PDB file of C-alpha atoms in Angstrom:
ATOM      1  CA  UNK B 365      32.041 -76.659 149.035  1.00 65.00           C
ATOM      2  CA  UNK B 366      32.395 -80.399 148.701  1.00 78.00           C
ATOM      3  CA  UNK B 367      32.580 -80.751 152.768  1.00 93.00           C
ATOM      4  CA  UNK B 368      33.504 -84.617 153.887  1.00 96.00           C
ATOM      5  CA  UNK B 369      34.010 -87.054 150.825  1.00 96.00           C
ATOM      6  CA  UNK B 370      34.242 -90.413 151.400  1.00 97.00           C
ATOM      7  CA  UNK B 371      34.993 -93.166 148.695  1.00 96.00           C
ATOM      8  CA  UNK B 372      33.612 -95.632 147.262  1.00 97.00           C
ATOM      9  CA  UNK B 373      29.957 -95.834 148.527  1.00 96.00           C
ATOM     10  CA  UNK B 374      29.817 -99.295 148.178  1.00 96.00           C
ATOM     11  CA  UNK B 375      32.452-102.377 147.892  1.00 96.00           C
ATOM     12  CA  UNK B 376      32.540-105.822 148.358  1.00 97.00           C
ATOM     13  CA  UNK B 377      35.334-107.840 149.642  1.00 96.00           C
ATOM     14  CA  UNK B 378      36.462-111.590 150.018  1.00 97.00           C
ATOM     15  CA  UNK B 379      38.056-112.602 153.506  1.00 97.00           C
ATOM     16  CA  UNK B 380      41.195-111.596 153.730  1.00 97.00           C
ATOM     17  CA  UNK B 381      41.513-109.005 151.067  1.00 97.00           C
ATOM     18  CA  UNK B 382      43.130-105.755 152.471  1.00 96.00           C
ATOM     19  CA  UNK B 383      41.597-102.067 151.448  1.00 96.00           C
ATOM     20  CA  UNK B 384      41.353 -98.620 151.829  1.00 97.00           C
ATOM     21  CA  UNK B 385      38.605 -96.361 152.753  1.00 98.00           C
ATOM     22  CA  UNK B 386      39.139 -93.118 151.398  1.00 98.00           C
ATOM     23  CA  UNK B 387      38.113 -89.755 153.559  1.00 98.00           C
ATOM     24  CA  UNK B 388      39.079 -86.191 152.265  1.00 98.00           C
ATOM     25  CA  UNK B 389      38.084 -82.988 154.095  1.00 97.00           C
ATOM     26  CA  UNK B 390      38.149 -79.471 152.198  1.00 95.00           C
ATOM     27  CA  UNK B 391      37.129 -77.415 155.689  1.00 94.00           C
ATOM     28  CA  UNK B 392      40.641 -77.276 156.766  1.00 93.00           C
ATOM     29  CA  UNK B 393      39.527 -79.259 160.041  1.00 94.00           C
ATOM     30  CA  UNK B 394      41.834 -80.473 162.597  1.00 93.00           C
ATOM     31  CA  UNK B 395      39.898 -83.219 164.223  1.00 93.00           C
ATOM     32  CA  UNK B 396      38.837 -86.391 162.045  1.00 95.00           C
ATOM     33  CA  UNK B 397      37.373 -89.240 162.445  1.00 96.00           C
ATOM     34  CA  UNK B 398      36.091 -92.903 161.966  1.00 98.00           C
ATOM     35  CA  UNK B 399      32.742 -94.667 162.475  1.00 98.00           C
ATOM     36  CA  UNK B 400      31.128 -98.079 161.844  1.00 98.00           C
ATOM     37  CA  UNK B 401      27.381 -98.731 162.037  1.00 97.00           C
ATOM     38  CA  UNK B 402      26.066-102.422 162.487  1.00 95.00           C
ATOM     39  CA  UNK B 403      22.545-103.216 162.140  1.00 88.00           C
ATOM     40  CA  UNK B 404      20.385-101.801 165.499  1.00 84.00           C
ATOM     41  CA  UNK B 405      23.441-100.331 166.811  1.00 85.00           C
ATOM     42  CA  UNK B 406      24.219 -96.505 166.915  1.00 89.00           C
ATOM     43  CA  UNK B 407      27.460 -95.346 165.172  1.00 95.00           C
ATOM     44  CA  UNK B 408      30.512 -96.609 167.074  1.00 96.00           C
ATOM     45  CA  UNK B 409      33.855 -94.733 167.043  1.00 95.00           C
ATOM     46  CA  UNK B 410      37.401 -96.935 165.682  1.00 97.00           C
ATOM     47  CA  UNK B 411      40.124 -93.831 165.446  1.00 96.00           C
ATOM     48  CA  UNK B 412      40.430 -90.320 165.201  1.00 94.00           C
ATOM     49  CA  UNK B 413      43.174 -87.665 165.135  1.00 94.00           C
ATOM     50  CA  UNK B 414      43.160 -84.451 166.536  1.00 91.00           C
ATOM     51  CA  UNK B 415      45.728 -82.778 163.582  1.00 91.00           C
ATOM     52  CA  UNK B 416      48.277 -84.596 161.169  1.00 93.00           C
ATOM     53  CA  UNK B 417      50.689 -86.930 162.260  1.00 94.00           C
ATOM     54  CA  UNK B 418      48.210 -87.878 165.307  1.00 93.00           C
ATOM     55  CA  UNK B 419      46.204 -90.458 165.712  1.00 94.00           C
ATOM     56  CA  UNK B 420      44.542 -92.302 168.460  1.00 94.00           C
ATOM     57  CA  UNK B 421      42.177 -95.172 168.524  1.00 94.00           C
ATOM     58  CA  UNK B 422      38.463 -95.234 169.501  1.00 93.00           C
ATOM     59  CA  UNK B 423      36.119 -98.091 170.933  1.00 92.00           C
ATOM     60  CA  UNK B 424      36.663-100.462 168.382  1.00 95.00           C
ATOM     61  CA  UNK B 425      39.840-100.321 166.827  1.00 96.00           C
ATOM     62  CA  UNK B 426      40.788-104.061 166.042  1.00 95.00           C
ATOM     63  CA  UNK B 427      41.255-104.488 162.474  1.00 96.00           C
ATOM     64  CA  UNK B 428      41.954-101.239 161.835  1.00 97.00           C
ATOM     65  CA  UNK B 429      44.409 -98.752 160.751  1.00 97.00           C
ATOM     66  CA  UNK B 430      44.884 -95.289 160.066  1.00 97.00           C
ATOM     67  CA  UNK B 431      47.413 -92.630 159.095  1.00 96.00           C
ATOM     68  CA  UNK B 432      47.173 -88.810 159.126  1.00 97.00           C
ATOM     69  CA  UNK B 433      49.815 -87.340 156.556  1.00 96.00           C
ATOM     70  CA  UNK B 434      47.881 -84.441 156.184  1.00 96.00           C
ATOM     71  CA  UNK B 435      44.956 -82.070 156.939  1.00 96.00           C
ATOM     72  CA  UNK B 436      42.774 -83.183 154.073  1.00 97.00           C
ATOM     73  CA  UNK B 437      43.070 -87.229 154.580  1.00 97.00           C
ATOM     74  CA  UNK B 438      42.570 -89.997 156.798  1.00 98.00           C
ATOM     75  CA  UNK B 439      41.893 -92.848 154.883  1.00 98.00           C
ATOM     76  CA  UNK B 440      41.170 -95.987 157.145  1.00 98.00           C
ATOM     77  CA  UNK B 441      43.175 -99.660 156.170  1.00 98.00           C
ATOM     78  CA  UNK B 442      41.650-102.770 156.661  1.00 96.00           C
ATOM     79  CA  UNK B 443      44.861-105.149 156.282  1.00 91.00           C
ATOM     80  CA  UNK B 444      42.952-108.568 156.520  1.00 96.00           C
ATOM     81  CA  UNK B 445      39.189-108.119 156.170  1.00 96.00           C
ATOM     82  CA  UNK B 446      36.528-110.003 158.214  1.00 97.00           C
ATOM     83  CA  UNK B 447      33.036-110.981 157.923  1.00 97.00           C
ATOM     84  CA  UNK B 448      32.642-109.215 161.018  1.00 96.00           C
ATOM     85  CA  UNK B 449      33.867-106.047 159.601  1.00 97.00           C
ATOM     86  CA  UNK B 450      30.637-105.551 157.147  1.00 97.00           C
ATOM     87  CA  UNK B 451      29.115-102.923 157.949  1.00 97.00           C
ATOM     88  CA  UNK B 452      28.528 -99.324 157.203  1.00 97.00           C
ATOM     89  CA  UNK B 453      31.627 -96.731 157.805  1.00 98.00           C
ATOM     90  CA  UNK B 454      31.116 -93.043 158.314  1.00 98.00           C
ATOM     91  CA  UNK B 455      33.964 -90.708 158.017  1.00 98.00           C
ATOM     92  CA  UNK B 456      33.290 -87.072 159.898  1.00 96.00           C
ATOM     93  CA  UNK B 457      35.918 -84.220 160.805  1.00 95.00           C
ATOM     94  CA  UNK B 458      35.947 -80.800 162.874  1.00 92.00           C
ATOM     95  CA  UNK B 459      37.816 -77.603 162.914  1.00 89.00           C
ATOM     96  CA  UNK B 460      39.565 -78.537 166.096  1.00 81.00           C
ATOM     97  CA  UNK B 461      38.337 -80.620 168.786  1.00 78.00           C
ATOM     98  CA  UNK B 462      41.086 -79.117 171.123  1.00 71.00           C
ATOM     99  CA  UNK B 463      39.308 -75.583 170.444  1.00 66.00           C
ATOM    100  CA  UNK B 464      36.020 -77.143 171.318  1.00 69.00           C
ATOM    101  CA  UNK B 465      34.658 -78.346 167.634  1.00 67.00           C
ATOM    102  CA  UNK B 466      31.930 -80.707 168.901  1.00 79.00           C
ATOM    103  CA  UNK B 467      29.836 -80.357 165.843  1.00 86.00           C
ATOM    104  CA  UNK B 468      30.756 -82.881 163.304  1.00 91.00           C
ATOM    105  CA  UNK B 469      30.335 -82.876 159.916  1.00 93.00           C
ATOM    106  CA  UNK B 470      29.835 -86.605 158.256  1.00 95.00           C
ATOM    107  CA  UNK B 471      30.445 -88.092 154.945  1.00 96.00           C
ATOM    108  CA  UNK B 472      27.738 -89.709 153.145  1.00 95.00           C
ATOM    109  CA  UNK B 473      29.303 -93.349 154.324  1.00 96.00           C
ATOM    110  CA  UNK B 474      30.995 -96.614 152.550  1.00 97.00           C
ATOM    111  CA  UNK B 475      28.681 -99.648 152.864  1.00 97.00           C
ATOM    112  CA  UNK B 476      31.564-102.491 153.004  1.00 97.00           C
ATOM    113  CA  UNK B 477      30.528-106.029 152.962  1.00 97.00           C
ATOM    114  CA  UNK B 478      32.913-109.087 153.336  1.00 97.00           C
ATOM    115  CA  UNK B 479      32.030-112.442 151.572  1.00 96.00           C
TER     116      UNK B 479
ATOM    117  CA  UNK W 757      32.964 -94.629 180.187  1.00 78.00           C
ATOM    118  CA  UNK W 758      29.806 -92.621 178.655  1.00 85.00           C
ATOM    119  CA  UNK W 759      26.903 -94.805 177.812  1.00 93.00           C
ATOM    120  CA  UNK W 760      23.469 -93.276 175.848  1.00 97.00           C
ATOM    121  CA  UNK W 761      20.116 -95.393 176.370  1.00 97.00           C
ATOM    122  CA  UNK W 762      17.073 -95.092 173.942  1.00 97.00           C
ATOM    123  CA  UNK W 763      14.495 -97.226 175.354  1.00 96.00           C
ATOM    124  CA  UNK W 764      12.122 -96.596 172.028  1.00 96.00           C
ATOM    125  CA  UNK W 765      12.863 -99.053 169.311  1.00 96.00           C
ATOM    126  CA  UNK W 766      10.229 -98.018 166.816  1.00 97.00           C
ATOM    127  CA  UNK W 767       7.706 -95.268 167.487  1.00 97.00           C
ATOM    128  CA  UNK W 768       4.495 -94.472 164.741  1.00 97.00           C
ATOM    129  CA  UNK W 769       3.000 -91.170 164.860  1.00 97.00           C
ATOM    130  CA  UNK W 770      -0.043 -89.488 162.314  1.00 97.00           C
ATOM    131  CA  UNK W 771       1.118 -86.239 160.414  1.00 97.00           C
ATOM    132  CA  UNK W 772       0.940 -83.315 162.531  1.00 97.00           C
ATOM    133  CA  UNK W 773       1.088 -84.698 166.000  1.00 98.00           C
ATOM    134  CA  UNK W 774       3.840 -83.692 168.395  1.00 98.00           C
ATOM    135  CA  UNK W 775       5.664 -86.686 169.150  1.00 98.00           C
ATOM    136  CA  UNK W 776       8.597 -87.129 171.928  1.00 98.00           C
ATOM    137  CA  UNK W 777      11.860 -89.486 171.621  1.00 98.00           C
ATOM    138  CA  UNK W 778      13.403 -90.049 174.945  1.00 98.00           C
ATOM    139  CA  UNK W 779      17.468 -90.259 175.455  1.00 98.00           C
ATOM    140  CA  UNK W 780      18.728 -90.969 178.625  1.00 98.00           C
ATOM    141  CA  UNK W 781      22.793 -91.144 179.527  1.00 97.00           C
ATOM    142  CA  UNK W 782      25.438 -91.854 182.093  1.00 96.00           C
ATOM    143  CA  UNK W 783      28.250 -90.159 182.387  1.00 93.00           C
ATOM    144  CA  UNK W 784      30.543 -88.507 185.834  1.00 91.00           C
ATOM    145  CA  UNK W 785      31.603 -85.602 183.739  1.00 89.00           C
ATOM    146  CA  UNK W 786      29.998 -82.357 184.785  1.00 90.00           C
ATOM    147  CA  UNK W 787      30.384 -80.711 181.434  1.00 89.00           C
ATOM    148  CA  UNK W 788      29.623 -82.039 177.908  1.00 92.00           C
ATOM    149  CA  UNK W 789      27.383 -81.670 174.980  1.00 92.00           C
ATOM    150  CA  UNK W 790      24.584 -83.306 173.627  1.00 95.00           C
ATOM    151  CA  UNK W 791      23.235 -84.218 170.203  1.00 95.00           C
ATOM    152  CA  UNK W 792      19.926 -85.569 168.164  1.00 97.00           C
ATOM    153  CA  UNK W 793      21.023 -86.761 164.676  1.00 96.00           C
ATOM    154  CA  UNK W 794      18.459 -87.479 161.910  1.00 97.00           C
ATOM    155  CA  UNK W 795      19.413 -90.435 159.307  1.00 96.00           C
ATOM    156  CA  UNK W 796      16.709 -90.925 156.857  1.00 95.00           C
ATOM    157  CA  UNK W 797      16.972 -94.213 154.000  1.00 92.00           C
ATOM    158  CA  UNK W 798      19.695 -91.667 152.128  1.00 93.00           C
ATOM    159  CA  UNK W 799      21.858 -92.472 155.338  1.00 93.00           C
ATOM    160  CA  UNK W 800      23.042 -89.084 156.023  1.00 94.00           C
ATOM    161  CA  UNK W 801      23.077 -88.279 159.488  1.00 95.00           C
ATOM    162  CA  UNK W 802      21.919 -84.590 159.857  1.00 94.00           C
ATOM    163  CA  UNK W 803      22.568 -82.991 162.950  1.00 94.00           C
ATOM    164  CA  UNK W 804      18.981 -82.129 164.432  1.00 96.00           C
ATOM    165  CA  UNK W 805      19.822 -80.239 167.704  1.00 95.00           C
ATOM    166  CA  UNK W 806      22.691 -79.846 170.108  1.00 93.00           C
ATOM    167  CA  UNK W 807      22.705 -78.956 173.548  1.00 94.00           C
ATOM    168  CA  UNK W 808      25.129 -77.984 176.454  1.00 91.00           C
ATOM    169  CA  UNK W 809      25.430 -78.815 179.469  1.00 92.00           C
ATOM    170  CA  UNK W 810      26.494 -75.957 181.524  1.00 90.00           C
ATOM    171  CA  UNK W 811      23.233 -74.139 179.539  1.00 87.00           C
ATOM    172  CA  UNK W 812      19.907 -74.370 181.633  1.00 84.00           C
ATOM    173  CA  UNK W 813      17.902 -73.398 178.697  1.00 90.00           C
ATOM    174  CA  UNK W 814      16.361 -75.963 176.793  1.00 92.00           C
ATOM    175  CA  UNK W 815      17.843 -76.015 172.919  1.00 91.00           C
ATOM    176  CA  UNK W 816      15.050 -75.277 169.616  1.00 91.00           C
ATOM    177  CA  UNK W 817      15.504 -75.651 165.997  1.00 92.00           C
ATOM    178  CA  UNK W 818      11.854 -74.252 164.762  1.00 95.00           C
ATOM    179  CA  UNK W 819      10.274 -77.517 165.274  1.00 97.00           C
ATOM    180  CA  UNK W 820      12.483 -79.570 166.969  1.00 97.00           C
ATOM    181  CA  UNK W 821      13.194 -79.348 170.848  1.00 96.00           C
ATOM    182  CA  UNK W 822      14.462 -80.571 173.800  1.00 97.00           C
ATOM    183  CA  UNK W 823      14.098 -81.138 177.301  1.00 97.00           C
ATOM    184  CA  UNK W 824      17.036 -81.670 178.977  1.00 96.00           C
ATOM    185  CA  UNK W 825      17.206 -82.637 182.588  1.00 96.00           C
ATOM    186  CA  UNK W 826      21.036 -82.559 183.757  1.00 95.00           C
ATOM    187  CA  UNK W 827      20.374 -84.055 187.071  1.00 95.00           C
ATOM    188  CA  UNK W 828      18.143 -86.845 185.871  1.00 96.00           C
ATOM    189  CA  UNK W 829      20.707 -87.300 182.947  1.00 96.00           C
ATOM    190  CA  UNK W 830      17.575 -87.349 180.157  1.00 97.00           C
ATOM    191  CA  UNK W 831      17.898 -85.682 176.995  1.00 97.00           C
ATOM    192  CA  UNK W 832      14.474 -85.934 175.003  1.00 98.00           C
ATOM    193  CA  UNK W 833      13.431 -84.481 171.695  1.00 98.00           C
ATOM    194  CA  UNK W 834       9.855 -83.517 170.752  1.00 98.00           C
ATOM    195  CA  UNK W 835       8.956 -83.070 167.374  1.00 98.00           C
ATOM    196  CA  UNK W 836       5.878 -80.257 166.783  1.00 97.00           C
ATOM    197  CA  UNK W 837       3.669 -80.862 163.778  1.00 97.00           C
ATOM    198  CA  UNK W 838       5.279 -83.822 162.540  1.00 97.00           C
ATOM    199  CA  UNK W 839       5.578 -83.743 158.583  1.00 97.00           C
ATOM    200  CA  UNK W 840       6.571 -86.969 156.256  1.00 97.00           C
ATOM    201  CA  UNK W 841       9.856 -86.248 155.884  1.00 96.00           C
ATOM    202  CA  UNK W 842      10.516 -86.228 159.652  1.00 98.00           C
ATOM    203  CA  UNK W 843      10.219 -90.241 158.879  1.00 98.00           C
ATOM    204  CA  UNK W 844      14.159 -91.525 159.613  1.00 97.00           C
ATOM    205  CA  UNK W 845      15.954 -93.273 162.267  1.00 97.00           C
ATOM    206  CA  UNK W 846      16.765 -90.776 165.204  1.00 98.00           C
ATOM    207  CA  UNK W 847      19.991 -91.369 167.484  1.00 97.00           C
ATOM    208  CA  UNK W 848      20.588 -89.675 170.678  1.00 97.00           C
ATOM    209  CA  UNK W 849      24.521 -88.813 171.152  1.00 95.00           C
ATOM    210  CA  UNK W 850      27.159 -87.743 174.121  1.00 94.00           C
ATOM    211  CA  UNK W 851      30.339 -86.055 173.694  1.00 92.00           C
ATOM    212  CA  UNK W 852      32.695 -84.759 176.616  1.00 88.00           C
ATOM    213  CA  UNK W 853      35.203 -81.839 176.369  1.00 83.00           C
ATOM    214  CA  UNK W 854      38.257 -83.249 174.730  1.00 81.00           C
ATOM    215  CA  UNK W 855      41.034 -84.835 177.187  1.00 80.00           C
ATOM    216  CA  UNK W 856      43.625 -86.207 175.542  1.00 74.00           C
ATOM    217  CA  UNK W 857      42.336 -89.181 177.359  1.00 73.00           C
ATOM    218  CA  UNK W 858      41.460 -91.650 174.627  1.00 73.00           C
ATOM    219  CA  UNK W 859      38.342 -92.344 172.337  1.00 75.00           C
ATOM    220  CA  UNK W 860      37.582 -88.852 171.983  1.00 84.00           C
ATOM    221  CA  UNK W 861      34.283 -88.887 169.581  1.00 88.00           C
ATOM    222  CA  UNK W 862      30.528 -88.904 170.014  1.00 91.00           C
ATOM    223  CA  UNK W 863      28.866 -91.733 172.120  1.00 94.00           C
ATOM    224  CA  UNK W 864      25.881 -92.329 170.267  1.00 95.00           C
ATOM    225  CA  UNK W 865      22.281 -94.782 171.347  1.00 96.00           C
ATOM    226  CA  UNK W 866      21.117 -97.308 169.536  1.00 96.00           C
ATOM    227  CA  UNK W 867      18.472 -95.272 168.021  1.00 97.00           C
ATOM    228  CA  UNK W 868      15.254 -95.254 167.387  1.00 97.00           C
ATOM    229  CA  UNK W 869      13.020 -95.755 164.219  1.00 97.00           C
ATOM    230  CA  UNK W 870      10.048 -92.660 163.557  1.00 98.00           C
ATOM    231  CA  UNK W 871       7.676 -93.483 161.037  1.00 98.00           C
ATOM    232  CA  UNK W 872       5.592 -90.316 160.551  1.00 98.00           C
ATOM    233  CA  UNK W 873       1.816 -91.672 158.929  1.00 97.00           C
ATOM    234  CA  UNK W 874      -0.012 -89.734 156.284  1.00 96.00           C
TER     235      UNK W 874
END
């Protein structure tokens, strides 16, 4: 049971270069989820969706973008990237925060930096 | 909005003491849960505990518990018998019943750094 899978573990990325982080679920879970983690800060949350074809942003969303075509995926698109979007991105899903489903389950995280 | 305070930075213990990470949170919701998550150098966070808050009785995973003061809004975690491979940053999180209201995910604290001595 591969659980969350998040890829790649590491990039690198020039100003203004757009990318996707990938996120892929094999729990069947409703409820998904992005985080970023900056240097002596906990992990803050940019979008989520509660089941495909929802999404819904989180506390820091600028930048960001995110679609949810099905129940495995919800890759995350940075269109333009910043150097104040390097940081460290955790992907983690639920089966069904609607249903309760307040224990996540995280991915093993994408260190992105921007040059 | 939920905020999570953890006032302890960096904390140094010796193997085998009991050592105590304190959590402390705002919030006008009456029902939610709580969470300690463990992320060592591998940077997997590992869910330590959980707790809820309509539950009196303090949450234990063998050596890892809590005490959890609704009214005061504290949530702190004491490690028994510390080993080495307790050694990892330790963050304190808040989640309410979902809404529909917007930014539903955990609210976590800044964290704090254990560094368990030999």
């Amino acid at each position: 049971n591969a659980g969350v899978t998040q890829t790649p573990k590491f990039q690198v990325l020039k100003t203004g270069q757009s990318m996707t982080l990938q996120c892929a679920q094999d729990m069947n879970h409703e409820y998904m989820s992005w985080y970023r983690q900056d240097p002596g800060m906990g992990l803050r949350l940019i979008h989520y969706s509660v089941g495909a074809g929802i999404t819904d942003q989180g506390e820091v969303p600028n930048g960001y973008n995110v679609s949810r075509s099905t129940t495995e995926d919800f890759p995350l698109r940075l269109l333009s990237a910043a150097p104040s979007q390097t940081s460290v991105y955790f992907c983690a899903s639920s089966y069904s925060r609607i249903a309760g489903g307040e224990k996540l389950f995280f991915g093993s995280g994408t260190q992105l930096s921007v040059l | 909005a939920q905020t999570v305070t953890q006032s302890q930075p960096e904390m140094s213990v010796q193997e085998a003491e009991t050592v105590t990470l304190s959590c402390t949170y705002d919030t006008s919701e009456n029902n939610y849960y709580l969470f300690w998550y463990k992320q060592p150098p591998s940077r997997q966070m590992i869910l330590v505990i959980r707790q809820e808050a309509y539950k009196q009785q303090n949450a234990t995973e063998n050596r890892f518990s809590v005490n959890f003061q609704k009214a005061a809004k504290s949530f702190s975690l004491k490690i028994s018998d510390s080993q080495l491979g307790d050694t990892a940053m330790y963050f304190c999180a808040f989640m309410k019943p979902f809404s529909g209201g917007g930014a539903d995910g955990l609210t976590f604290g800044k964290g704090t750094h254990l560094i368990i001595q030999p």
